[in-house]
Amino acid sequence: MEHQQELKEQYCAYCENYMYDVYMQYYGNDNDDGGNNRRALFTYEHFKNDPASHRKLESDYSKCAQFPYVCNGDDDGDG
């Protein structure tokens, strides 16, 4: 059980960094082509926990597809 928790922590840390980098590449720009402030419209917290958002960016999230389900903050070992 301890090994599973360690793997979960490693996975969550990896995906947290990976998704933040992708988020900043797209939403880190102050404005999109239409002049909208992307970050004001779409927070990182929303982005990282919303699988539909990942698909909208058409990015390769296969490694971190389970992030919203595995790294959702519960520490009971079930998810």
Short mmCIF file of N, CA and C in Angstrom, two decimals:
data_model
loop_
_atom_site.label_atom_id
_atom_site.label_comp_id
_atom_site.label_asym_id
_atom_site.label_seq_id
_atom_site.Cartn_x
_atom_site.Cartn_y
_atom_site.Cartn_z
N MET A 1 0.83 -1.20 0.00
CA MET A 1 0.00 0.00 0.00
C MET A 1 0.87 1.27 0.00
N GLU A 2 1.97 1.23 0.72
CA GLU A 2 2.86 2.39 0.76
C GLU A 2 3.46 2.66 -0.62
N HIS A 3 3.80 1.59 -1.34
CA HIS A 3 4.35 1.73 -2.68
C HIS A 3 3.32 2.38 -3.62
N GLN A 4 2.06 1.99 -3.50
CA GLN A 4 1.01 2.59 -4.33
C GLN A 4 0.86 4.07 -4.05
N GLN A 5 0.94 4.45 -2.79
CA GLN A 5 0.84 5.86 -2.42
C GLN A 5 2.02 6.64 -3.01
N GLU A 6 3.20 6.05 -2.97
CA GLU A 6 4.39 6.70 -3.53
C GLU A 6 4.23 6.89 -5.04
N LEU A 7 3.74 5.87 -5.73
CA LEU A 7 3.51 5.98 -7.17
C LEU A 7 2.47 7.04 -7.48
N LYS A 8 1.42 7.09 -6.69
CA LYS A 8 0.37 8.10 -6.88
C LYS A 8 0.96 9.50 -6.72
N GLU A 9 1.78 9.69 -5.70
CA GLU A 9 2.38 11.01 -5.46
C GLU A 9 3.30 11.41 -6.62
N GLN A 10 4.07 10.46 -7.13
CA GLN A 10 4.95 10.74 -8.26
C GLN A 10 4.14 11.09 -9.50
N TYR A 11 3.09 10.33 -9.77
CA TYR A 11 2.23 10.58 -10.92
C TYR A 11 1.59 11.97 -10.81
N CYS A 12 1.06 12.27 -9.66
CA CYS A 12 0.38 13.56 -9.47
C CYS A 12 1.36 14.73 -9.61
N ALA A 13 2.56 14.58 -9.07
CA ALA A 13 3.56 15.64 -9.19
C ALA A 13 3.97 15.83 -10.64
N TYR A 14 4.21 14.73 -11.35
CA TYR A 14 4.59 14.81 -12.76
C TYR A 14 3.50 15.51 -13.57
N CYS A 15 2.27 15.06 -13.39
CA CYS A 15 1.16 15.61 -14.18
C CYS A 15 0.86 17.05 -13.81
N GLU A 16 1.00 17.39 -12.55
CA GLU A 16 0.80 18.77 -12.13
C GLU A 16 1.76 19.69 -12.89
N ASN A 17 3.03 19.32 -12.95
CA ASN A 17 4.03 20.12 -13.67
C ASN A 17 3.77 20.13 -15.17
N TYR A 18 3.47 18.97 -15.71
CA TYR A 18 3.22 18.85 -17.15
C TYR A 18 2.03 19.70 -17.57
N MET A 19 0.94 19.59 -16.84
CA MET A 19 -0.25 20.33 -17.23
C MET A 19 -0.09 21.83 -16.99
N TYR A 20 0.66 22.21 -15.96
CA TYR A 20 0.90 23.63 -15.74
C TYR A 20 1.70 24.23 -16.91
N ASP A 21 2.69 23.47 -17.38
CA ASP A 21 3.48 23.94 -18.53
C ASP A 21 2.59 24.13 -19.76
N VAL A 22 1.73 23.17 -20.01
CA VAL A 22 0.83 23.27 -21.16
C VAL A 22 -0.14 24.43 -20.98
N TYR A 23 -0.68 24.56 -19.79
CA TYR A 23 -1.59 25.67 -19.49
C TYR A 23 -0.92 27.02 -19.74
N MET A 24 0.32 27.16 -19.25
CA MET A 24 1.02 28.43 -19.42
C MET A 24 1.37 28.70 -20.87
N GLN A 25 1.64 27.66 -21.65
CA GLN A 25 1.92 27.85 -23.07
C GLN A 25 0.72 28.45 -23.77
N TYR A 26 -0.46 28.03 -23.41
CA TYR A 26 -1.66 28.51 -24.08
C TYR A 26 -2.30 29.69 -23.36
N TYR A 27 -2.48 29.56 -22.05
CA TYR A 27 -3.19 30.59 -21.30
C TYR A 27 -2.26 31.61 -20.67
N GLY A 28 -0.96 31.37 -20.73
CA GLY A 28 -0.01 32.31 -20.15
C GLY A 28 0.09 33.61 -20.92
N ASN A 29 -0.26 33.55 -22.20
CA ASN A 29 -0.31 34.79 -22.98
C ASN A 29 -1.44 35.64 -22.44
N ASP A 30 -1.19 36.91 -22.30
CA ASP A 30 -2.22 37.78 -21.72
C ASP A 30 -3.50 37.80 -22.53
N ASN A 31 -3.35 37.79 -23.84
CA ASN A 31 -4.54 37.91 -24.69
C ASN A 31 -4.49 36.89 -25.82
N ASP A 32 -5.66 36.44 -26.22
CA ASP A 32 -5.74 35.58 -27.41
C ASP A 32 -5.91 36.48 -28.63
N ASP A 33 -6.10 35.90 -29.77
CA ASP A 33 -6.22 36.68 -31.00
C ASP A 33 -7.42 37.62 -30.99
N GLY A 34 -8.42 37.31 -30.18
CA GLY A 34 -9.60 38.15 -30.10
C GLY A 34 -9.50 39.23 -29.03
N GLY A 35 -8.36 39.31 -28.35
CA GLY A 35 -8.18 40.32 -27.32
C GLY A 35 -8.73 39.92 -25.97
N ASN A 36 -9.14 38.67 -25.80
CA ASN A 36 -9.67 38.22 -24.52
C ASN A 36 -8.55 37.80 -23.59
N ASN A 37 -8.69 38.12 -22.33
CA ASN A 37 -7.72 37.69 -21.35
C ASN A 37 -8.02 36.24 -21.00
N ARG A 38 -7.21 35.34 -21.52
CA ARG A 38 -7.47 33.91 -21.35
C ARG A 38 -7.43 33.49 -19.89
N ARG A 39 -6.42 33.94 -19.15
CA ARG A 39 -6.28 33.51 -17.77
C ARG A 39 -7.44 33.99 -16.91
N ALA A 40 -7.98 35.15 -17.21
CA ALA A 40 -9.12 35.64 -16.45
C ALA A 40 -10.36 34.79 -16.70
N LEU A 41 -10.43 34.22 -17.90
CA LEU A 41 -11.59 33.43 -18.27
C LEU A 41 -11.47 31.96 -17.86
N PHE A 42 -10.26 31.49 -17.65
CA PHE A 42 -10.06 30.06 -17.45
C PHE A 42 -8.90 29.82 -16.49
N THR A 43 -9.18 29.52 -15.25
CA THR A 43 -8.12 29.36 -14.26
C THR A 43 -7.42 28.02 -14.41
N TYR A 44 -6.22 27.96 -13.91
CA TYR A 44 -5.45 26.71 -13.94
C TYR A 44 -6.16 25.61 -13.16
N GLU A 45 -6.73 25.95 -12.02
CA GLU A 45 -7.44 24.95 -11.21
C GLU A 45 -8.57 24.31 -12.01
N HIS A 46 -9.27 25.11 -12.77
CA HIS A 46 -10.34 24.56 -13.61
C HIS A 46 -9.76 23.70 -14.72
N PHE A 47 -8.73 24.20 -15.36
CA PHE A 47 -8.10 23.50 -16.47
C PHE A 47 -7.61 22.11 -16.07
N LYS A 48 -6.86 22.03 -14.96
CA LYS A 48 -6.21 20.76 -14.62
C LYS A 48 -7.21 19.69 -14.19
N ASN A 49 -8.40 20.08 -13.79
CA ASN A 49 -9.39 19.10 -13.33
C ASN A 49 -10.52 18.87 -14.32
N ASP A 50 -10.39 19.40 -15.51
CA ASP A 50 -11.46 19.30 -16.50
C ASP A 50 -10.98 18.60 -17.76
N PRO A 51 -11.25 17.29 -17.89
CA PRO A 51 -10.80 16.56 -19.08
C PRO A 51 -11.29 17.16 -20.39
N ALA A 52 -12.46 17.77 -20.40
CA ALA A 52 -12.97 18.39 -21.62
C ALA A 52 -12.06 19.54 -22.06
N SER A 53 -11.48 20.23 -21.11
CA SER A 53 -10.56 21.32 -21.43
C SER A 53 -9.31 20.80 -22.11
N HIS A 54 -8.85 19.65 -21.69
CA HIS A 54 -7.66 19.06 -22.29
C HIS A 54 -7.92 18.73 -23.75
N ARG A 55 -9.09 18.21 -24.04
CA ARG A 55 -9.44 17.88 -25.42
C ARG A 55 -9.56 19.13 -26.28
N LYS A 56 -10.06 20.21 -25.71
CA LYS A 56 -10.21 21.46 -26.47
C LYS A 56 -8.87 21.96 -26.99
N LEU A 57 -7.83 21.75 -26.21
CA LEU A 57 -6.50 22.20 -26.63
C LEU A 57 -5.84 21.22 -27.58
N GLU A 58 -6.46 20.08 -27.78
CA GLU A 58 -5.94 19.04 -28.67
C GLU A 58 -4.51 18.68 -28.32
N SER A 59 -4.22 18.62 -27.04
CA SER A 59 -2.88 18.24 -26.59
C SER A 59 -2.83 16.76 -26.27
N ASP A 60 -1.62 16.25 -26.18
CA ASP A 60 -1.43 14.84 -25.83
C ASP A 60 -1.43 14.71 -24.31
N TYR A 61 -2.57 14.35 -23.78
CA TYR A 61 -2.71 14.17 -22.34
C TYR A 61 -2.78 12.71 -21.95
N SER A 62 -2.42 11.82 -22.86
CA SER A 62 -2.58 10.40 -22.59
C SER A 62 -1.87 9.98 -21.30
N LYS A 63 -0.70 10.56 -21.02
CA LYS A 63 0.03 10.21 -19.81
C LYS A 63 -0.70 10.66 -18.56
N CYS A 64 -1.43 11.74 -18.67
CA CYS A 64 -2.06 12.34 -17.48
C CYS A 64 -3.59 12.35 -17.58
N ALA A 65 -4.13 11.48 -18.39
CA ALA A 65 -5.58 11.46 -18.59
C ALA A 65 -6.35 11.18 -17.31
N GLN A 66 -5.75 10.44 -16.39
CA GLN A 66 -6.44 10.09 -15.15
C GLN A 66 -6.21 11.10 -14.02
N PHE A 67 -5.46 12.16 -14.29
CA PHE A 67 -5.12 13.12 -13.25
C PHE A 67 -6.33 13.62 -12.46
N PRO A 68 -7.41 14.05 -13.13
CA PRO A 68 -8.55 14.57 -12.36
C PRO A 68 -9.19 13.52 -11.44
N TYR A 69 -9.02 12.26 -11.77
CA TYR A 69 -9.65 11.19 -11.01
C TYR A 69 -8.72 10.64 -9.92
N VAL A 70 -7.42 10.65 -10.19
CA VAL A 70 -6.45 10.09 -9.25
C VAL A 70 -5.97 11.14 -8.26
N CYS A 71 -5.79 12.36 -8.73
CA CYS A 71 -5.16 13.40 -7.92
C CYS A 71 -6.17 14.44 -7.47
N ASN A 72 -7.31 13.99 -7.05
CA ASN A 72 -8.39 14.92 -6.71
C ASN A 72 -8.37 15.37 -5.26
N GLY A 73 -7.33 15.01 -4.52
CA GLY A 73 -7.20 15.50 -3.16
C GLY A 73 -7.63 14.52 -2.09
N ASP A 74 -8.28 13.41 -2.45
CA ASP A 74 -8.63 12.46 -1.40
C ASP A 74 -7.42 11.62 -1.07
N ASP A 75 -7.22 11.36 0.18
CA ASP A 75 -6.07 10.59 0.62
C ASP A 75 -6.46 9.24 1.20
N ASP A 76 -7.63 8.76 0.84
CA ASP A 76 -8.07 7.49 1.40
C ASP A 76 -7.58 6.30 0.59
N GLY A 77 -6.87 6.57 -0.52
CA GLY A 77 -6.31 5.51 -1.31
C GLY A 77 -7.23 4.96 -2.36
N ASP A 78 -8.46 5.47 -2.44
CA ASP A 78 -9.44 4.96 -3.39
C ASP A 78 -9.40 5.69 -4.72
N GLY A 79 -8.77 6.86 -4.77
CA GLY A 79 -8.86 7.58 -6.03
C GLY A 79 -7.79 8.50 -6.31
#
